PDB file of C-alpha atoms in Angstrom:
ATOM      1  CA  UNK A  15     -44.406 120.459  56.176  1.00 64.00           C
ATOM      2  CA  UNK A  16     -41.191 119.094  57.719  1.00 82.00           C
ATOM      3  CA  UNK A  17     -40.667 115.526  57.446  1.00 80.00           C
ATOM      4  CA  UNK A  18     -41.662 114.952  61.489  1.00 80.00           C
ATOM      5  CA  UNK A  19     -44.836 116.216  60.723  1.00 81.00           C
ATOM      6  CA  UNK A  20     -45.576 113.753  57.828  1.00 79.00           C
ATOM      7  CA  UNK A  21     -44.289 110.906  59.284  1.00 74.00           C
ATOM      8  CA  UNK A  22     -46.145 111.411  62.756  1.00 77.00           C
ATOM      9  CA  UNK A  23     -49.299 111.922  59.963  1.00 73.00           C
ATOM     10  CA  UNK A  24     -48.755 108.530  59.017  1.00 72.00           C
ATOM     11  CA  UNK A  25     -48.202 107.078  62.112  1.00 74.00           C
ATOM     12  CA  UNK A  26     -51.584 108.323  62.845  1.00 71.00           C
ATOM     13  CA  UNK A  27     -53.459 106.265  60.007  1.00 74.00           C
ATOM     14  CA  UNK A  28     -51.545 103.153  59.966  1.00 78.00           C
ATOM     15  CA  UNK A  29     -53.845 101.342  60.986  1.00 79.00           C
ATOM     16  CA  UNK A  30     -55.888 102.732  58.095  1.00 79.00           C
ATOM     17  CA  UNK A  31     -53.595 102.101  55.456  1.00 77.00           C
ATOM     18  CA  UNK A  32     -52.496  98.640  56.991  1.00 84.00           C
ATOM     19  CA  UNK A  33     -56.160  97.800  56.027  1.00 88.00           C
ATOM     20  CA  UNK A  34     -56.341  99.096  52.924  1.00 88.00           C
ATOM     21  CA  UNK A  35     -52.688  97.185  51.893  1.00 88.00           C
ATOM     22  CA  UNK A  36     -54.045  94.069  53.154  1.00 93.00           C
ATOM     23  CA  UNK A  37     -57.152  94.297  51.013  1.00 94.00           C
ATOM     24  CA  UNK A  38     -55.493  94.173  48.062  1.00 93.00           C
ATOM     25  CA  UNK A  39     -53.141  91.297  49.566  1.00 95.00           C
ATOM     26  CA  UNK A  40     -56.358  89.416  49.697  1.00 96.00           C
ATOM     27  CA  UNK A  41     -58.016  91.102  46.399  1.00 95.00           C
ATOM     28  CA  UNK A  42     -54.718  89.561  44.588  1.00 95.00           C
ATOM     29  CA  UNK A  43     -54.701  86.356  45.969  1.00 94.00           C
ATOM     30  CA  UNK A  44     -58.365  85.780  45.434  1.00 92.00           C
ATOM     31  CA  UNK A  45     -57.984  86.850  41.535  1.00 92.00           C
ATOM     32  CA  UNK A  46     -54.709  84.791  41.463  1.00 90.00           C
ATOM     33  CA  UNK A  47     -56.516  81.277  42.963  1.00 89.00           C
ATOM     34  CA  UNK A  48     -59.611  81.945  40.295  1.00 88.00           C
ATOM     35  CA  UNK A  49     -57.211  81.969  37.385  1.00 85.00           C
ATOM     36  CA  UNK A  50     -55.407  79.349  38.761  1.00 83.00           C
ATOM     37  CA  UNK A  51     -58.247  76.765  38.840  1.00 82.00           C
ATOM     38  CA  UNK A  52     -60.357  77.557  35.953  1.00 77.00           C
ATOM     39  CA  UNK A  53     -60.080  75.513  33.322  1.00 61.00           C
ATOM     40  CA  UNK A  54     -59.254  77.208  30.428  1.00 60.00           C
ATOM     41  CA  UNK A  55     -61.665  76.679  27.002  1.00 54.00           C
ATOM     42  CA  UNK A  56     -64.700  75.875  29.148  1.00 54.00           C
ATOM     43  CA  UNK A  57     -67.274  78.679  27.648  1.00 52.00           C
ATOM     44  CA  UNK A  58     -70.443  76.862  30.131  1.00 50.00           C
ATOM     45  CA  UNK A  59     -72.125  75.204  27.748  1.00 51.00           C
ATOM     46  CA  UNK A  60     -72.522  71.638  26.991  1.00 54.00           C
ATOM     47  CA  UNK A  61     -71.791  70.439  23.389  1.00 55.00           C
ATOM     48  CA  UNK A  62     -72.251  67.084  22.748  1.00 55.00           C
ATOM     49  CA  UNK A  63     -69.865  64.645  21.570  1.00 53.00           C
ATOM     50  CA  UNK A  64     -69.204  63.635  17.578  1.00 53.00           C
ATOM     51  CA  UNK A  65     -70.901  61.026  16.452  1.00 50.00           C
ATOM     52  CA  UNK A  66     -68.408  58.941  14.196  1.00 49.00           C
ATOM     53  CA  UNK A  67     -68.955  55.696  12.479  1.00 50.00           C
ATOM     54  CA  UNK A  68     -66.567  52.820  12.643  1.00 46.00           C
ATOM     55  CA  UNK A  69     -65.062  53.056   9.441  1.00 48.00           C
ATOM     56  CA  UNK A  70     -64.017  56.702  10.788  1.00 50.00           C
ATOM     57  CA  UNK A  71     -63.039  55.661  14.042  1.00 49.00           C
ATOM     58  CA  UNK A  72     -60.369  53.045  12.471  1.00 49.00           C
ATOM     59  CA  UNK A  73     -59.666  56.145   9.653  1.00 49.00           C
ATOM     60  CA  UNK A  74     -59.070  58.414  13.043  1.00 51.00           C
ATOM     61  CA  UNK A  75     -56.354  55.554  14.176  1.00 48.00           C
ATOM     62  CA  UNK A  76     -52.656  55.741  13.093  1.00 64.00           C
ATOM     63  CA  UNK A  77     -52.757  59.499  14.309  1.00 86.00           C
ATOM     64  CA  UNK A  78     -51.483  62.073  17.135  1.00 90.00           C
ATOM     65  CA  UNK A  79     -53.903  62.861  20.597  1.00 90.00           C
ATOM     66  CA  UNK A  80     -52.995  65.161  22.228  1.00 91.00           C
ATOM     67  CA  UNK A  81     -53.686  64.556  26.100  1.00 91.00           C
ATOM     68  CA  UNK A  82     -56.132  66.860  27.317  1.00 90.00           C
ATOM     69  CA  UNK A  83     -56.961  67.433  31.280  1.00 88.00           C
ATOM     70  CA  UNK A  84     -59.158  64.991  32.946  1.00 86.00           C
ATOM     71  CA  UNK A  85     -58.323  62.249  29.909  1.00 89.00           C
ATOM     72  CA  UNK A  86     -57.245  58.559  30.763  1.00 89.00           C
ATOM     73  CA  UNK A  87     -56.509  56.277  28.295  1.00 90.00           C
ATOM     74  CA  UNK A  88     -60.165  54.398  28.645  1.00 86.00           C
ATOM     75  CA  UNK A  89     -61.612  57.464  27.387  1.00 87.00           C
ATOM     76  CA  UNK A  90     -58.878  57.988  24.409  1.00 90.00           C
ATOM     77  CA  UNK A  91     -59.599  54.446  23.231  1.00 87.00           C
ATOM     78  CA  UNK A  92     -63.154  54.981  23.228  1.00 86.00           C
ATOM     79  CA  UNK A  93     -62.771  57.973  21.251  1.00 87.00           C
ATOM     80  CA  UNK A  94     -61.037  56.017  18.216  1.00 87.00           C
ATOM     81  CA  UNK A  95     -62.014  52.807  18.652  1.00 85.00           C
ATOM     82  CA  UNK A  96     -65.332  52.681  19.785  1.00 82.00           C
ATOM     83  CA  UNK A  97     -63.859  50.501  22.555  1.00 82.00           C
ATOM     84  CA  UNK A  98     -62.303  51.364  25.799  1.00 82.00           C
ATOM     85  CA  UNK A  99     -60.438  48.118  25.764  1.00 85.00           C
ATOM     86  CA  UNK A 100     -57.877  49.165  23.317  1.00 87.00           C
ATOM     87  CA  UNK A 101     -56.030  51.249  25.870  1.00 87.00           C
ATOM     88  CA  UNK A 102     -53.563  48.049  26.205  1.00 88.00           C
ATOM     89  CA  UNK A 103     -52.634  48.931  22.462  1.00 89.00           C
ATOM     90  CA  UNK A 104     -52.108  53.050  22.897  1.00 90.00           C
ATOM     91  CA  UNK A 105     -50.200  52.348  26.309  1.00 90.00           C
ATOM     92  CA  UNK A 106     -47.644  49.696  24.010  1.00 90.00           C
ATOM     93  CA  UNK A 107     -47.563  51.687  21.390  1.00 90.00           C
ATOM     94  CA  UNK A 108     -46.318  54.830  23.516  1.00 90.00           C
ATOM     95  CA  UNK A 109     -44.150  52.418  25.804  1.00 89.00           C
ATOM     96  CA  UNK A 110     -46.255  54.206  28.516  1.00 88.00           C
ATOM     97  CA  UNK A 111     -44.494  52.543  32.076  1.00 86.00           C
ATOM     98  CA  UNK A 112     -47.681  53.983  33.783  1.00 87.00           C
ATOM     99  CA  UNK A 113     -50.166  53.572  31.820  1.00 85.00           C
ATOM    100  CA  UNK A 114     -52.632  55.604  34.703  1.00 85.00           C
ATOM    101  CA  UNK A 115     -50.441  58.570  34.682  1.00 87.00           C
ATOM    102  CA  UNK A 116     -51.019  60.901  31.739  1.00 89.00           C
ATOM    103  CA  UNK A 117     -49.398  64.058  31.331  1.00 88.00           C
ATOM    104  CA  UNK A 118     -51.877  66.623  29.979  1.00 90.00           C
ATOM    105  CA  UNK A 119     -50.833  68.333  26.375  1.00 91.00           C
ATOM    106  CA  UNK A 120     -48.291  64.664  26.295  1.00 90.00           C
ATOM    107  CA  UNK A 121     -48.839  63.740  22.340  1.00 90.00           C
ATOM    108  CA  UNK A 122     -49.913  60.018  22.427  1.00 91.00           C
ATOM    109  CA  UNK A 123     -49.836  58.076  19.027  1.00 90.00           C
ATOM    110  CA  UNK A 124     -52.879  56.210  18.278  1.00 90.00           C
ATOM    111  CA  UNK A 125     -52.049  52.772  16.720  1.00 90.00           C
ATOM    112  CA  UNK A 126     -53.915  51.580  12.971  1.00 86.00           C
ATOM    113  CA  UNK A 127     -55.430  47.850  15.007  1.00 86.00           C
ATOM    114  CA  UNK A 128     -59.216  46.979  14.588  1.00 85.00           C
ATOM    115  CA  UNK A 129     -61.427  48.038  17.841  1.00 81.00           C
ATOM    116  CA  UNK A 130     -61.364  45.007  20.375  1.00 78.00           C
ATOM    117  CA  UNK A 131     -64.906  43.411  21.651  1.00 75.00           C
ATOM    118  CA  UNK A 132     -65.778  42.131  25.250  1.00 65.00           C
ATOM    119  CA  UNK A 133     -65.382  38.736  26.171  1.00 61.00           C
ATOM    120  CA  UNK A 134     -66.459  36.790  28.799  1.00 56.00           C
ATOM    121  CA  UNK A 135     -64.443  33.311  28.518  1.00 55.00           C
ATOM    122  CA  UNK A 136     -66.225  30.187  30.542  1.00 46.00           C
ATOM    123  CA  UNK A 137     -63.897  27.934  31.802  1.00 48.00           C
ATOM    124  CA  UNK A 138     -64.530  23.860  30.264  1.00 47.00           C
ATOM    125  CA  UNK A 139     -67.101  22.422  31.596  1.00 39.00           C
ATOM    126  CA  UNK A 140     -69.057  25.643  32.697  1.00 39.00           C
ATOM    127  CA  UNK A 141     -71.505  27.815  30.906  1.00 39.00           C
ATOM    128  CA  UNK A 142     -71.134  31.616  31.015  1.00 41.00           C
ATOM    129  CA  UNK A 143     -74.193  32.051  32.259  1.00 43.00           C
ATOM    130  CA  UNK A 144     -75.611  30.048  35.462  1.00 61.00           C
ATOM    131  CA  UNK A 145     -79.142  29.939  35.915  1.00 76.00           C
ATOM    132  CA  UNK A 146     -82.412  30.798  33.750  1.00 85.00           C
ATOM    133  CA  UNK A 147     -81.913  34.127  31.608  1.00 89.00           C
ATOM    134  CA  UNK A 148     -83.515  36.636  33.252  1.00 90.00           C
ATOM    135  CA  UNK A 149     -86.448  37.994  31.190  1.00 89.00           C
ATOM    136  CA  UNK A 150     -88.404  40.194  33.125  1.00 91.00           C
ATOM    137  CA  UNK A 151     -87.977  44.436  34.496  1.00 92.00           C
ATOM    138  CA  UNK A 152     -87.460  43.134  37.983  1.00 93.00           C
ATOM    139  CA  UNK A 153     -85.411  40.374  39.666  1.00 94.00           C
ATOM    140  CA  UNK A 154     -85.664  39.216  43.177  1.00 92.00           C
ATOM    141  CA  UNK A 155     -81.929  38.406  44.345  1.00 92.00           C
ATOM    142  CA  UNK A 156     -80.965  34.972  45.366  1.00 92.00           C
ATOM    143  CA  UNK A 157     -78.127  33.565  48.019  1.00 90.00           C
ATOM    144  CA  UNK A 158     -74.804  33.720  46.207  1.00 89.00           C
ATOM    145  CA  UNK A 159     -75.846  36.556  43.521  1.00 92.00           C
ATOM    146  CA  UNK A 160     -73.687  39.186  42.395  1.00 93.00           C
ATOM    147  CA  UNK A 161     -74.665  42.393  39.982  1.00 94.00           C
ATOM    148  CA  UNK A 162     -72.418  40.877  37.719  1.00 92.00           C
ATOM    149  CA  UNK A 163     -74.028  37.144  37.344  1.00 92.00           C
ATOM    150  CA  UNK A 164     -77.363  38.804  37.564  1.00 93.00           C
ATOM    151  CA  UNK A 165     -76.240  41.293  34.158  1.00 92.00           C
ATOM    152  CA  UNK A 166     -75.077  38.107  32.390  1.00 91.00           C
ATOM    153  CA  UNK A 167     -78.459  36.344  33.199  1.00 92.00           C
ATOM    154  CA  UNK A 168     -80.497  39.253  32.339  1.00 91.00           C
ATOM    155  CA  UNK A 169     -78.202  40.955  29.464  1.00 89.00           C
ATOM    156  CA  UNK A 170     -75.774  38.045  28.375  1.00 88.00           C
ATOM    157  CA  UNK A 171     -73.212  40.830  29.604  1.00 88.00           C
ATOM    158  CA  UNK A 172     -71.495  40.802  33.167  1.00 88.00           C
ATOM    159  CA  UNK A 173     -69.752  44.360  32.157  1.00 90.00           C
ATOM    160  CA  UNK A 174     -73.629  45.508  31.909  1.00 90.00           C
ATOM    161  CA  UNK A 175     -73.932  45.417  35.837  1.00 92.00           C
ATOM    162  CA  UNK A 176     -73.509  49.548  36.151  1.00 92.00           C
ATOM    163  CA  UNK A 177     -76.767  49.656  34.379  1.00 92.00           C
ATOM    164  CA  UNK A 178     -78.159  47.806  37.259  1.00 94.00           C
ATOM    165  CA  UNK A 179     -76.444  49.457  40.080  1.00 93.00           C
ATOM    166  CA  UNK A 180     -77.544  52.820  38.678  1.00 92.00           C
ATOM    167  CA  UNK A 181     -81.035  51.877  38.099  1.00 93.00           C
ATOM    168  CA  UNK A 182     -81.070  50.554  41.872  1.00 94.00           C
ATOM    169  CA  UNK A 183     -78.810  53.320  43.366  1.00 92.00           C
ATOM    170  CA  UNK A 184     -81.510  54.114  46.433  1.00 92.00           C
ATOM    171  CA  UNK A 185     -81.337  50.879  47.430  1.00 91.00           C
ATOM    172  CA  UNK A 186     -77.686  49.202  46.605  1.00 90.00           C
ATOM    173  CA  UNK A 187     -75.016  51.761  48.473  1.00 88.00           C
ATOM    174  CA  UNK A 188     -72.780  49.484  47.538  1.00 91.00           C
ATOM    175  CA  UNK A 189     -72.631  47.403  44.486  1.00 90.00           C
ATOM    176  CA  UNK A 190     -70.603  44.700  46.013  1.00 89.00           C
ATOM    177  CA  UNK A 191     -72.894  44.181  48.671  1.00 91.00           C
ATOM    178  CA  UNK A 192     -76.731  42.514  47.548  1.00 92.00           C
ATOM    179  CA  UNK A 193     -78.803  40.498  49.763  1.00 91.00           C
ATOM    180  CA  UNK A 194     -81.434  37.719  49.288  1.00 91.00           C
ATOM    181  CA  UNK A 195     -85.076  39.149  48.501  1.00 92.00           C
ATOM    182  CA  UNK A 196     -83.767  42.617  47.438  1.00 93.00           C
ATOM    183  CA  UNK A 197     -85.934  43.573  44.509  1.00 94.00           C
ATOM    184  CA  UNK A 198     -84.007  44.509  41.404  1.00 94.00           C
ATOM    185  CA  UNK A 199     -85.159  46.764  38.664  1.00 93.00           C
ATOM    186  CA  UNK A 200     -83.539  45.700  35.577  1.00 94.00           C
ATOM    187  CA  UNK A 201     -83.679  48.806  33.228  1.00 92.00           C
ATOM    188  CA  UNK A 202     -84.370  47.363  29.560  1.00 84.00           C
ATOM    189  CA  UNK A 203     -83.265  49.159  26.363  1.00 70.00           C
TER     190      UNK A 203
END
């Protein structure tokens, strides 16, 4: 066969083979965006997470974490201290400048302090807590309440207020915005 022959033979099926090329154009790209966002070490199944006691947690400090994807420092400080609000003392002791921007596989170095408790501080003259405490399941909200006042009446915790807001999620789209004679389930431990 002369080469006229074989190239008016593929001029023939180009359109045949144009398909077939751009199939695999599409076959590699597809396999290329899979591998590109899954996560690698995820095998599907949940394991739950280590139960440590204190004295390990502060054992745990004074070493190397290694960032890992999806990580802020909240989560790291929980992890060691048993308290989220020792981030302030990883982010100083890494001299992180943004302290919301973690790089994953950076190497942070977890600082020896103790774990660090909530506080709610009144001002003089006021009382953390304004109002009756709050003993029953359900609470009927008031003119001038917030989740927040309502968790320290009912708790003796204003950082307990997600409990309430999930609890009440049908009915409280927004947890910033209560009104007067909304029933309140107050979920109870």
């Amino acid at each position: 066969m002369d080469l006229k022959a074989t190239l008016k033979a593929i001029k023939i099926n180009e359109p045949t083979l144009s398909t077939i090329l751009g199939a695999f154009v599409i076959l590699a790209v597809g396999i290329l965006v899979i591998n590109y966002f899954r996560t690698p070490g995820k095998t599907g199944s949940i394991t739950p997470p280590a139960q440590t006691t204190a004295e390990e947690a502060v054992s745990q400090a004074g070493t190397k974490h290694t960032v890992a994807s999806g990580e802020h420092l909240w989560r790291i400080a929980q992890k060691y201290y048993k308290s989220g609000y020792n981030w302030v003392d990883i982010a100083e002791a890494n001299n992180l400048t943004n302290p919301d921007l973690l790089t994953v596989g950076a190497e942070l170095t977890i600082p020896s302090v103790p774990g660090k408790q909530n506080t709610v501080n009144a001002p003089p003259g006021q009382t953390a807590t304004s109002g009756e405490p709050i003993q029953t399941d359900t609470y009927s909200v008031v003119q001038g309440d917030a989740l927040w006042s309502i968790a320290v009446r009912a708790y003796g915790d204003g950082y307990q207020w997600p409990k309430i807001w999930e609890a009440n999620r049908a009915s409280i789209l927004n947890p910033n915005l209560i009104y007067p004679d909304q029933n309140l389930t107050l979920p109870r431990q």
